[in-house]
Coordinates of C-alpha atoms in Angstrom, one line a residue:
Chain A
X28 CA -1.7 44.1 -15.9
X29 CA 0.5 45.4 -18.8
X30 CA -1.0 45.5 -22.4
X31 CA 1.8 43.3 -23.6
X32 CA 4.8 41.6 -21.9
X33 CA 7.6 39.1 -22.5
X34 CA 10.0 37.5 -20.2
X35 CA 13.6 37.6 -21.4
X36 CA 17.0 36.4 -20.1
X37 CA 19.9 38.7 -19.5
X38 CA 22.5 37.2 -21.7
X39 CA 26.3 37.3 -21.7
X40 CA 26.3 39.6 -24.7
X41 CA 24.2 42.2 -22.7
X42 CA 26.8 42.6 -19.9
X43 CA 29.8 44.9 -19.6
X44 CA 33.0 44.5 -17.6
X45 CA 31.2 45.2 -14.4
X46 CA 29.0 42.2 -15.0
X47 CA 25.8 44.3 -15.3
X48 CA 23.6 45.1 -18.3
X49 CA 25.2 47.8 -20.6
X50 CA 22.5 50.4 -20.9
X51 CA 22.4 50.7 -24.6
X52 CA 21.5 46.9 -24.7
X53 CA 18.2 47.9 -22.8
X54 CA 17.1 49.6 -26.0
X55 CA 17.6 46.5 -28.1
X56 CA 15.3 44.7 -25.5
X57 CA 12.8 47.5 -25.8
X58 CA 12.9 47.3 -29.6
X59 CA 12.3 43.6 -29.7
X60 CA 9.4 43.9 -27.3
X61 CA 7.8 46.6 -29.6
X62 CA 8.6 44.4 -32.6
X63 CA 6.8 41.5 -31.0
X64 CA 3.9 43.7 -29.9
X65 CA 3.4 44.8 -33.4
X66 CA 3.5 41.2 -34.9
X67 CA 1.6 39.5 -32.0
X68 CA -1.0 42.3 -30.8
X69 CA -1.3 44.7 -33.7
X70 CA -1.0 42.1 -36.4
X71 CA 1.5 44.1 -38.3
X72 CA 4.9 42.3 -38.6
X73 CA 7.6 44.8 -39.0
X74 CA 8.8 42.9 -42.2
X75 CA 5.4 43.6 -43.7
X76 CA 5.6 47.3 -42.6
X77 CA 9.1 47.9 -43.8
X78 CA 9.6 45.8 -47.0
X79 CA 6.2 45.8 -48.3
X80 CA 4.4 49.0 -47.1
X81 CA 7.6 51.0 -46.9
X82 CA 6.6 52.4 -43.6
X83 CA 8.3 52.5 -40.2
X84 CA 7.9 53.6 -36.5
X85 CA 11.1 55.6 -35.8
X86 CA 11.3 56.7 -32.2
X87 CA 11.1 60.5 -31.6
X88 CA 11.4 60.8 -28.0
X89 CA 12.5 58.6 -24.9
X90 CA 12.5 59.4 -21.3
X91 CA 14.0 56.7 -19.2
X92 CA 15.0 56.2 -15.6
X93 CA 17.4 53.2 -14.8
X94 CA 16.4 52.2 -11.4
X95 CA 18.6 49.1 -10.6
X96 CA 21.4 47.1 -12.3
X97 CA 20.5 43.7 -14.0
X98 CA 22.9 40.9 -13.9
X99 CA 23.9 38.2 -16.3
X100 CA 21.6 35.2 -15.9
X101 CA 18.7 37.0 -14.6
X102 CA 15.2 36.8 -16.1
X103 CA 13.4 40.2 -16.8
X104 CA 9.8 40.9 -17.4
X105 CA 9.5 43.5 -20.1
X106 CA 6.2 45.1 -20.4
X107 CA 4.4 47.9 -22.3
X108 CA 1.2 50.0 -21.9
X109 CA -0.2 52.3 -24.4
X110 CA -0.3 55.9 -23.1
X111 CA -1.5 58.1 -26.0
X112 CA -2.4 57.7 -29.6
X113 CA -2.4 60.7 -31.9
X114 CA -2.9 61.1 -35.6
X115 CA 0.5 59.9 -36.6
X116 CA 2.2 59.2 -33.2
X117 CA 1.8 57.0 -30.3
X118 CA 3.3 56.8 -26.8
X119 CA 4.1 53.8 -24.7
X120 CA 5.1 53.2 -21.1
X121 CA 7.9 50.5 -21.2
X122 CA 9.4 48.9 -18.2
X123 CA 11.5 45.9 -16.9
X124 CA 11.5 44.2 -13.6
X125 CA 13.2 41.3 -12.2
X126 CA 11.2 38.1 -12.4
X127 CA 12.4 36.9 -9.1
X128 CA 12.9 40.1 -7.2
X129 CA 10.0 42.0 -8.7
X130 CA 11.8 45.3 -8.5
X131 CA 11.8 47.9 -11.4
X132 CA 15.1 47.9 -13.5
X133 CA 14.0 50.7 -15.9
X134 CA 11.0 52.8 -16.5
X135 CA 10.6 54.4 -19.8
X136 CA 8.1 56.7 -21.7
X137 CA 8.8 56.3 -25.5
X138 CA 7.0 58.0 -28.4
X139 CA 7.0 56.7 -32.0
X140 CA 5.9 58.3 -35.1
X141 CA 4.4 56.5 -38.1
X142 CA 6.3 57.4 -41.3
X143 CA 6.6 56.6 -45.0
X144 CA 10.2 55.5 -46.0
X145 CA 9.5 55.2 -49.7
X146 CA 11.5 57.3 -52.2
X147 CA 14.5 57.6 -49.8
X148 CA 12.6 60.2 -47.6
X149 CA 11.2 59.7 -44.1
X150 CA 7.8 61.5 -43.8
X151 CA 5.2 61.2 -41.1
X152 CA 1.7 60.0 -42.0
X153 CA -1.6 59.0 -40.3
X154 CA -1.7 55.7 -38.5
X155 CA -3.9 53.3 -40.3
X156 CA -7.3 53.3 -38.8
X157 CA -7.4 49.8 -37.5
X158 CA -3.9 50.0 -36.0
X159 CA -4.9 53.2 -34.1
X160 CA -8.1 51.6 -33.0
X161 CA -6.4 48.5 -31.6
X162 CA -3.7 50.8 -29.8
X163 CA -6.6 53.1 -28.5
X164 CA -8.3 50.0 -27.1
X165 CA -5.3 49.1 -25.0
X166 CA -5.0 52.5 -23.3
X167 CA -5.0 51.8 -19.6
X168 CA -8.4 53.0 -17.9
X169 CA -9.8 53.7 -21.3
X170 CA -13.6 53.4 -21.3
X171 CA -14.8 51.2 -24.1
X172 CA -18.1 51.8 -25.5
X173 CA -19.7 49.5 -28.1
Chain B
X10 CA 31.1 75.9 -28.3
X11 CA 30.6 72.6 -26.6
X12 CA 32.8 71.4 -23.8
X13 CA 33.9 68.4 -25.8
X14 CA 33.1 67.2 -29.3
X15 CA 34.1 64.4 -31.9
X16 CA 33.3 64.0 -35.5
X17 CA 32.2 60.4 -36.3
X18 CA 30.9 58.7 -39.4
X19 CA 27.6 56.9 -39.8
X20 CA 28.8 53.5 -40.6
X21 CA 27.1 50.6 -42.4
X22 CA 26.7 48.7 -39.0
X23 CA 24.6 51.7 -37.7
X24 CA 21.9 51.6 -40.3
X25 CA 18.8 49.6 -40.5
X26 CA 16.7 48.2 -43.5
X27 CA 15.4 51.7 -44.0
X28 CA 19.0 52.9 -44.5
X29 CA 18.9 55.2 -41.5
X30 CA 20.5 55.1 -38.1
X31 CA 18.9 52.4 -35.8
X32 CA 18.3 54.5 -32.6
X33 CA 20.0 52.2 -30.2
X34 CA 23.2 52.7 -32.1
X35 CA 23.1 56.4 -31.1
X36 CA 23.5 55.3 -27.5
X37 CA 26.9 53.6 -28.5
X38 CA 27.9 56.8 -30.1
X39 CA 27.0 58.6 -26.9
X40 CA 28.7 56.2 -24.8
X41 CA 32.1 56.4 -26.9
X42 CA 31.8 60.3 -26.7
X43 CA 31.5 60.2 -22.9
X44 CA 34.4 57.5 -22.7
X45 CA 36.7 59.8 -24.7
X46 CA 35.7 62.6 -22.7
X47 CA 36.8 60.9 -19.6
X48 CA 40.2 59.9 -21.1
X49 CA 40.9 63.1 -22.9
X50 CA 39.3 65.8 -20.8
X51 CA 39.0 64.4 -17.3
X52 CA 42.2 62.4 -17.4
X53 CA 40.5 59.2 -16.1
X54 CA 40.4 56.5 -18.8
X55 CA 37.7 54.1 -18.1
X56 CA 40.0 51.1 -18.1
X57 CA 41.6 52.7 -15.1
X58 CA 38.2 53.6 -13.5
X59 CA 36.9 50.0 -14.0
X60 CA 39.7 47.6 -13.8
X61 CA 41.9 49.5 -11.3
X62 CA 39.5 51.6 -9.2
X63 CA 36.5 49.3 -9.4
X64 CA 34.4 52.2 -10.2
X65 CA 32.0 53.3 -12.9
X66 CA 29.5 55.9 -14.2
X67 CA 26.2 54.1 -15.0
X68 CA 23.5 56.1 -16.5
X69 CA 20.4 56.8 -14.3
X70 CA 18.4 58.9 -16.6
X71 CA 18.1 60.0 -20.2
X72 CA 15.8 62.4 -21.9
X73 CA 16.4 62.3 -25.5
X74 CA 14.6 63.8 -28.6
X75 CA 15.4 62.4 -32.1
X76 CA 14.9 65.3 -34.4
X77 CA 16.0 64.0 -37.9
X78 CA 17.2 60.8 -39.4
X79 CA 20.9 60.2 -40.1
X80 CA 22.0 58.3 -43.1
X81 CA 24.9 55.9 -44.0
X82 CA 28.0 57.8 -45.1
X83 CA 27.2 61.0 -43.3
X84 CA 29.6 62.7 -40.8
X85 CA 28.1 63.7 -37.4
X86 CA 29.4 66.1 -34.8
X87 CA 28.8 64.7 -31.4
X88 CA 29.0 67.2 -28.5
X89 CA 28.5 67.4 -24.8
X90 CA 28.3 70.1 -22.3
X91 CA 28.2 69.7 -18.5
X92 CA 24.9 70.9 -17.0
X93 CA 25.2 70.0 -13.3
X94 CA 27.5 68.4 -10.9
X95 CA 26.2 67.0 -7.6
X96 CA 27.9 65.0 -4.9
X97 CA 27.8 61.7 -6.6
X98 CA 26.1 62.4 -10.0
X99 CA 26.5 64.7 -12.9
X100 CA 24.3 65.7 -16.0
X101 CA 25.3 66.3 -19.5
X102 CA 23.7 67.9 -22.5
X103 CA 24.7 65.6 -25.5
X104 CA 23.7 66.2 -29.1
X105 CA 24.5 65.4 -32.7
X106 CA 24.4 67.4 -35.8
X107 CA 25.1 66.8 -39.4
X108 CA 28.6 68.2 -40.3
X109 CA 27.4 69.2 -43.6
X110 CA 23.9 70.3 -43.0
X111 CA 24.4 71.7 -39.4
X112 CA 20.9 70.3 -38.4
X113 CA 20.3 68.6 -35.0
X114 CA 19.8 64.8 -35.2
X115 CA 19.2 64.2 -31.4
X116 CA 19.4 66.2 -28.4
X117 CA 19.8 64.4 -24.9
X118 CA 20.1 65.2 -21.2
X119 CA 21.8 62.3 -19.5
X120 CA 22.5 61.8 -15.8
X121 CA 25.3 59.5 -14.6
X122 CA 26.1 58.5 -11.1
X123 CA 29.5 57.6 -9.8
X124 CA 29.6 54.1 -8.2
X125 CA 31.8 51.7 -6.7
X126 CA 31.5 48.3 -8.3
X127 CA 33.8 46.3 -6.0
X128 CA 32.6 43.3 -4.1
X129 CA 29.8 42.6 -6.7
X130 CA 27.7 45.5 -5.5
X131 CA 27.0 48.7 -7.3
X132 CA 26.9 51.6 -4.7
X133 CA 27.0 55.4 -5.3
X134 CA 29.9 57.4 -3.8
X135 CA 31.1 60.9 -3.9
X136 CA 32.8 62.0 -7.1
X137 CA 36.6 62.5 -6.6
X138 CA 37.2 66.2 -5.8
X139 CA 39.4 66.9 -8.9
X140 CA 37.1 65.1 -11.2
X141 CA 34.2 67.2 -9.8
X142 CA 36.3 70.4 -10.1
X143 CA 37.1 69.7 -13.7
X144 CA 33.5 68.9 -14.6
X145 CA 32.4 72.1 -12.7
X146 CA 34.8 74.1 -14.6
X147 CA 33.1 73.2 -17.9
X148 CA 29.7 74.1 -16.8
X149 CA 28.3 76.6 -19.4
X150 CA 28.1 80.2 -18.3
X151 CA 29.7 79.2 -15.1
X152 CA 31.6 82.2 -13.5
X153 CA 35.1 81.3 -12.6
X154 CA 36.8 83.0 -9.9
X155 CA 40.5 82.5 -8.9
Chain C
X24 CA 19.0 15.3 -35.8
X25 CA 21.3 17.8 -34.2
X26 CA 22.4 17.6 -30.6
X27 CA 20.8 20.9 -29.8
X28 CA 18.7 23.4 -31.6
X29 CA 16.5 26.4 -31.3
X30 CA 14.3 28.4 -33.6
X31 CA 14.9 32.1 -33.7
X32 CA 13.5 35.1 -35.7
X33 CA 15.5 37.4 -37.8
X34 CA 14.8 40.7 -36.2
X35 CA 14.9 44.2 -37.4
X36 CA 18.0 44.8 -35.4
X37 CA 19.8 42.0 -37.4
X38 CA 19.5 43.5 -40.7
X39 CA 21.4 46.0 -42.7
X40 CA 20.5 48.6 -45.4
X41 CA 20.1 45.8 -47.9
X42 CA 17.5 44.2 -45.7
X43 CA 19.6 41.1 -45.0
X44 CA 21.2 39.8 -41.9
X45 CA 24.5 41.6 -41.2
X46 CA 27.0 38.9 -40.8
X47 CA 28.4 39.9 -37.4
X48 CA 24.9 39.4 -36.1
X49 CA 25.1 35.6 -36.9
X50 CA 27.9 35.3 -34.3
X51 CA 25.5 36.8 -31.7
X52 CA 22.9 34.1 -32.8
X53 CA 25.6 31.5 -32.5
X54 CA 26.7 32.8 -29.1
X55 CA 23.1 32.7 -27.7
X56 CA 22.8 29.1 -29.0
X57 CA 25.9 27.9 -27.3
X58 CA 24.9 29.9 -24.1
X59 CA 21.5 28.1 -24.1
X60 CA 23.1 24.7 -24.8
X61 CA 25.4 25.1 -21.8
X62 CA 22.4 26.0 -19.5
X63 CA 19.9 23.4 -20.9
X64 CA 22.0 20.5 -22.1
X65 CA 25.3 20.7 -20.0
X66 CA 23.7 22.0 -16.8
X67 CA 26.3 24.8 -16.6
X68 CA 24.6 28.3 -16.9
X69 CA 27.3 30.8 -18.0
X70 CA 26.4 33.1 -15.1
X71 CA 27.6 30.3 -12.8
X72 CA 30.6 29.6 -14.9
X73 CA 31.7 33.2 -15.2
X74 CA 30.7 34.9 -11.9
X75 CA 31.1 31.9 -9.6
X76 CA 33.7 29.6 -11.1
X77 CA 35.8 32.4 -12.8
X78 CA 35.9 30.3 -15.9
X79 CA 34.9 30.7 -19.5
X80 CA 34.8 29.3 -23.0
X81 CA 36.4 31.8 -25.3
X82 CA 36.5 30.8 -29.0
X83 CA 39.8 30.2 -30.6
X84 CA 38.9 29.2 -34.1
X85 CA 36.0 29.6 -36.5
X86 CA 35.6 28.4 -40.0
X87 CA 32.3 29.7 -41.4
X88 CA 30.7 29.6 -44.9
X89 CA 27.7 31.9 -45.5
X90 CA 25.6 30.2 -48.1
X91 CA 22.5 32.3 -48.5
X92 CA 21.2 35.5 -47.3
X93 CA 18.6 35.8 -44.5
X94 CA 15.7 38.2 -44.5
X95 CA 14.0 40.2 -41.8
X96 CA 11.0 38.4 -40.5
X97 CA 12.2 34.9 -41.3
X98 CA 12.5 32.1 -38.7
X99 CA 15.8 30.3 -38.6
X100 CA 16.6 26.9 -37.1
X101 CA 20.0 27.2 -35.3
X102 CA 21.6 23.8 -34.6
X103 CA 24.9 22.4 -33.2
X104 CA 26.5 19.1 -33.0
X105 CA 29.6 18.2 -31.1
X106 CA 32.6 17.2 -33.3
X107 CA 35.5 16.6 -30.9
X108 CA 36.3 17.0 -27.2
X109 CA 39.9 17.3 -26.1
X110 CA 41.5 17.9 -22.8
X111 CA 40.6 21.6 -22.5
X112 CA 39.0 22.3 -25.9
X113 CA 35.9 21.3 -27.8
X114 CA 34.7 21.8 -31.4
X115 CA 31.2 22.2 -32.7
X116 CA 29.4 22.2 -36.0
X117 CA 26.9 25.0 -35.9
X118 CA 24.6 25.9 -38.7
X119 CA 21.4 27.7 -39.5
X120 CA 18.7 27.0 -42.0
X121 CA 15.4 28.7 -43.0
X122 CA 12.5 27.0 -41.2
X123 CA 10.3 27.4 -44.3
X124 CA 12.8 26.9 -47.0
X125 CA 15.1 24.3 -45.3
X126 CA 18.2 25.7 -47.1
X127 CA 21.4 26.2 -45.2
X128 CA 22.2 29.9 -44.4
X129 CA 25.6 29.3 -42.7
X130 CA 27.6 26.3 -41.8
X131 CA 30.4 26.7 -39.1
X132 CA 33.0 24.7 -37.3
X133 CA 33.9 26.6 -34.0
X134 CA 36.5 25.6 -31.4
X135 CA 36.3 26.7 -27.8
X136 CA 38.7 26.4 -25.1
X137 CA 37.9 26.2 -21.5
X138 CA 39.9 28.8 -19.3
X139 CA 40.2 30.2 -15.9
X140 CA 39.6 33.9 -15.9
X141 CA 40.4 34.6 -12.3
X142 CA 43.2 37.0 -11.2
X143 CA 43.0 38.9 -14.5
X144 CA 44.5 36.3 -16.5
X145 CA 43.1 33.9 -19.1
X146 CA 44.6 30.4 -18.9
X147 CA 43.4 27.0 -20.3
X148 CA 42.5 24.3 -18.0
X149 CA 41.0 20.7 -18.2
X150 CA 37.3 20.5 -19.0
X151 CA 35.5 19.3 -15.9
X152 CA 35.0 15.6 -16.2
X153 CA 31.2 15.4 -16.2
X154 CA 31.0 18.4 -18.8
X155 CA 33.5 16.4 -21.0
X156 CA 31.5 13.3 -20.6
X157 CA 28.2 15.0 -21.5
X158 CA 29.7 16.5 -24.6
X159 CA 31.4 13.3 -25.5
X160 CA 28.1 11.5 -25.4
X161 CA 26.6 13.9 -28.0
X162 CA 29.4 13.3 -30.6
X163 CA 27.6 12.1 -33.7
X164 CA 28.1 8.5 -34.6
X165 CA 30.2 8.0 -31.3
X166 CA 29.9 4.5 -30.2
X167 CA 28.8 4.2 -26.7
X168 CA 29.9 1.5 -24.4
X169 CA 28.8 1.0 -21.0
Chain D
X7 CA 53.7 46.4 -44.6
X8 CA 50.0 45.8 -44.9
X9 CA 48.0 47.1 -47.8
X10 CA 45.8 49.0 -45.4
X11 CA 45.7 49.5 -41.6
X12 CA 44.1 51.5 -38.8
X13 CA 44.8 51.9 -35.2
X14 CA 41.6 51.5 -33.0
X15 CA 40.9 51.4 -29.2
X16 CA 39.4 48.6 -27.4
X17 CA 36.2 50.3 -26.0
X18 CA 34.1 49.6 -23.0
X19 CA 31.3 48.5 -25.3
X20 CA 33.6 45.8 -26.8
X21 CA 34.2 44.0 -23.5
X22 CA 32.5 41.2 -21.7
X23 CA 32.0 40.4 -18.1
X24 CA 35.6 38.9 -18.2
X25 CA 36.9 42.4 -19.2
X26 CA 38.1 41.0 -22.6
X27 CA 36.8 41.7 -26.1
X28 CA 33.7 39.6 -26.8
X29 CA 34.6 37.9 -30.2
X30 CA 31.6 39.0 -32.2
X31 CA 32.8 42.6 -31.7
X32 CA 36.0 41.8 -33.6
X33 CA 33.8 41.3 -36.6
X34 CA 32.5 44.8 -36.3
X35 CA 36.2 46.0 -36.1
X36 CA 37.0 43.9 -39.2
X37 CA 33.8 45.4 -41.0
X38 CA 34.8 49.0 -40.2
X39 CA 38.4 48.3 -41.5
X40 CA 36.9 47.0 -44.8
X41 CA 34.4 49.8 -45.0
X42 CA 37.4 52.4 -44.5
X43 CA 39.5 50.5 -47.0
X44 CA 36.8 50.8 -49.7
X45 CA 36.4 54.5 -49.0
X46 CA 40.0 55.4 -48.7
X47 CA 42.0 53.1 -51.0
X48 CA 39.5 51.8 -53.5
X49 CA 37.6 55.2 -53.8
X50 CA 34.2 53.5 -53.4
X51 CA 32.4 54.7 -50.3
X52 CA 29.9 51.9 -49.2
X53 CA 27.1 54.5 -49.1
X54 CA 27.6 55.0 -52.9
X55 CA 27.9 51.3 -53.4
X56 CA 24.7 50.5 -51.5
X57 CA 22.3 53.4 -51.9
X58 CA 23.3 54.4 -55.4
X59 CA 24.7 51.4 -57.1
X60 CA 22.5 48.9 -55.2
X61 CA 25.6 46.7 -54.9
X62 CA 27.2 45.2 -51.9
X63 CA 30.1 42.9 -50.7
X64 CA 28.8 40.3 -48.4
X65 CA 31.1 37.9 -46.8
X66 CA 30.8 34.3 -48.0
X67 CA 33.7 32.7 -46.0
X68 CA 35.8 33.4 -42.9
X69 CA 38.6 31.3 -41.3
X70 CA 39.7 33.1 -38.2
X71 CA 42.1 32.1 -35.4
X72 CA 41.9 34.0 -32.1
X73 CA 45.4 34.0 -30.6
X74 CA 45.2 36.2 -27.5
X75 CA 42.7 38.1 -25.5
X76 CA 42.3 41.9 -25.9
X77 CA 41.5 44.2 -22.9
X78 CA 39.5 47.3 -22.5
X79 CA 41.8 50.4 -23.0
X80 CA 44.3 48.6 -25.3
X81 CA 45.1 50.0 -28.8
X82 CA 44.9 47.5 -31.5
X83 CA 46.4 47.7 -35.1
X84 CA 44.0 46.3 -37.6
X85 CA 45.6 45.5 -41.0
X86 CA 44.5 43.8 -44.2
X87 CA 46.2 42.4 -47.3
X88 CA 44.8 41.3 -50.6
X89 CA 45.3 37.7 -51.2
X90 CA 43.2 36.8 -54.2
X91 CA 41.0 38.7 -56.8
X92 CA 38.7 36.5 -58.8
X93 CA 35.9 37.6 -61.3
X94 CA 33.3 38.4 -58.7
X95 CA 35.0 37.7 -55.5
X96 CA 38.2 38.6 -53.5
X97 CA 39.9 37.4 -50.4
X98 CA 41.8 39.4 -47.7
X99 CA 44.1 38.5 -44.9
X100 CA 43.0 40.5 -42.0
X101 CA 44.7 40.5 -38.6
X102 CA 45.0 42.5 -35.3
X103 CA 48.0 43.1 -33.1
X104 CA 48.5 44.9 -29.7
X105 CA 50.1 48.3 -30.5
X106 CA 52.3 48.1 -27.5
X107 CA 52.9 44.3 -27.2
X108 CA 53.1 43.7 -31.0
X109 CA 51.5 40.2 -30.5
X110 CA 48.8 38.9 -32.8
X111 CA 45.3 38.9 -31.5
X112 CA 43.4 37.4 -34.3
X113 CA 44.4 36.3 -38.0
X114 CA 41.6 35.9 -40.4
X115 CA 41.1 35.0 -44.2
X116 CA 37.9 36.4 -45.3
X117 CA 36.3 36.1 -48.8
X118 CA 33.8 38.6 -50.1
X119 CA 31.6 38.5 -53.2
X120 CA 30.4 41.4 -55.2
X121 CA 26.7 41.4 -55.6
X122 CA 23.8 43.3 -57.0
X123 CA 21.1 43.9 -54.3
X124 CA 18.5 45.7 -56.5
X125 CA 15.1 44.2 -56.9
X126 CA 15.1 42.6 -53.6
X127 CA 17.5 39.8 -54.9
X128 CA 21.1 39.2 -54.1
X129 CA 23.1 38.1 -57.1
X130 CA 27.0 37.9 -57.8
X131 CA 28.4 40.0 -60.6
X132 CA 31.7 40.9 -62.0
X133 CA 33.8 43.3 -59.9
X134 CA 34.1 46.7 -61.8
X135 CA 37.3 46.7 -63.8
X136 CA 39.1 49.5 -61.8
X137 CA 38.2 48.1 -58.4
X138 CA 39.5 44.7 -59.5
X139 CA 42.7 46.4 -60.9
X140 CA 43.3 48.4 -57.7
X141 CA 42.8 45.2 -55.6
X142 CA 45.1 43.4 -57.8
X143 CA 47.8 45.9 -57.5
X144 CA 47.9 45.4 -53.7
X145 CA 48.4 41.8 -53.8
X146 CA 51.5 41.1 -51.8
X147 CA 54.4 40.0 -53.8
X148 CA 52.5 40.7 -57.1
X149 CA 54.9 41.7 -59.9
X150 CA 53.9 44.9 -61.5
X151 CA 54.5 45.5 -65.2
X152 CA 53.7 48.6 -66.9

């Protein structure tokens, strides 16, 4: 089971003249998933993070394999797992599969860095302790000790 | 020198509430660069490829490192090099740098597959010989023999 | 009460460097609302309409007033009412209000035409009778006679 | 002759599964035209306006007629004329035509308001005098007196 998941439709706006998802649109789906994960699982809505705390989580690296085309009208299961948590960065596995067909559409490993955006500069900083702890607790196979 | 390059502005529409480029927008910049490369260097406009030849070049893999933030109003140099040409696939190095600052903003390796999109199915097929030859001739460091 | 409505979040991707919704994004919200209305209220999923029936409902006219800015993290209520149904066209009132504040963000009147897209041409045609009847039944204040 | 114009391609990313421009994309084309007009004709790059002067020109009203579909690969001429300049607002006629076919694709009247965005609030304010004067001088048919 994934640490977090959402089921989303492939919309008209996502599809190109060949009738399949235009790959840059997958990154919007990924971004929404991560935004929802922050709000619902980490208790840090991005509005709070950006507008109040002047912080952000820009992506610094993506490796992604697109395995199969997705078509207009399909339902996709988007899911993420935490892979690694470091001082000011974290890495996720993120993937999508067809809800009906259960086949993988894309499989990504994405690394984010926690930054301060105040004063017009983007500078990495340590993840807040409780956010790091919550992420750490979601790492697959992680042994948890009280 | 890159095999192909374009200078493009960072527009208002590209930027997020932190005032920097929202990373999914970079994939639109990449897609436009590759679309222009096909039309201007490979002599195969995508309109022809999609609407007439019912073919396409979906992306099957991307590795991308985002090195530095880009800001609204900056000019970026987007460039690509051919890295590898196989029977029905090709890989490009694609990167962006600030025109003024000359620093790298992202560095990507992207693999595309040549497919037939007719009949509602997406199926890989051999690259047309002259397209493969043109790509091959752009490979960096490739020795050319008459 | 509106004929159809959805509550949607203002996402990070919707917002510009001023931290408010970038107005072209409202048209994506509108498009999703109309896509959902077709699937859920008119029983004609757009996938079916486009890929199977080679038909579509392009927009031919919009009048829209943007009344107040929407901010990242807000929830918006998007709603539509049917205003007029003609032989091959229909007009909707579409608006958004803040879920918490109840103030109007935009108010639009949008006209769509029903077209055939087969054979590479876009040509208007009569609305299917049952679709027209369902739309007609949603017109506000419309007197219904058995 | 229009007060300002640009020729732009219809790109793959602009087109929907029917192979024609998805109408929300036209608003991105419009926004780029207005952004370029500010930088090139009014001498006020939006980066300067937003990041330095904490001002902006949100759209408050659009009336737009979509007259004909545009297809992937076409070149469009986007053009604007100034229609009216008021204390803190201005209205433009904005339209697109096919470069080859010369037929109108859309015809819009759009009203913008000049606002201050500092302090997290969006508040209208008087157009700077020289900006208003430049706009005024572009009004079609306007008599100019020294």
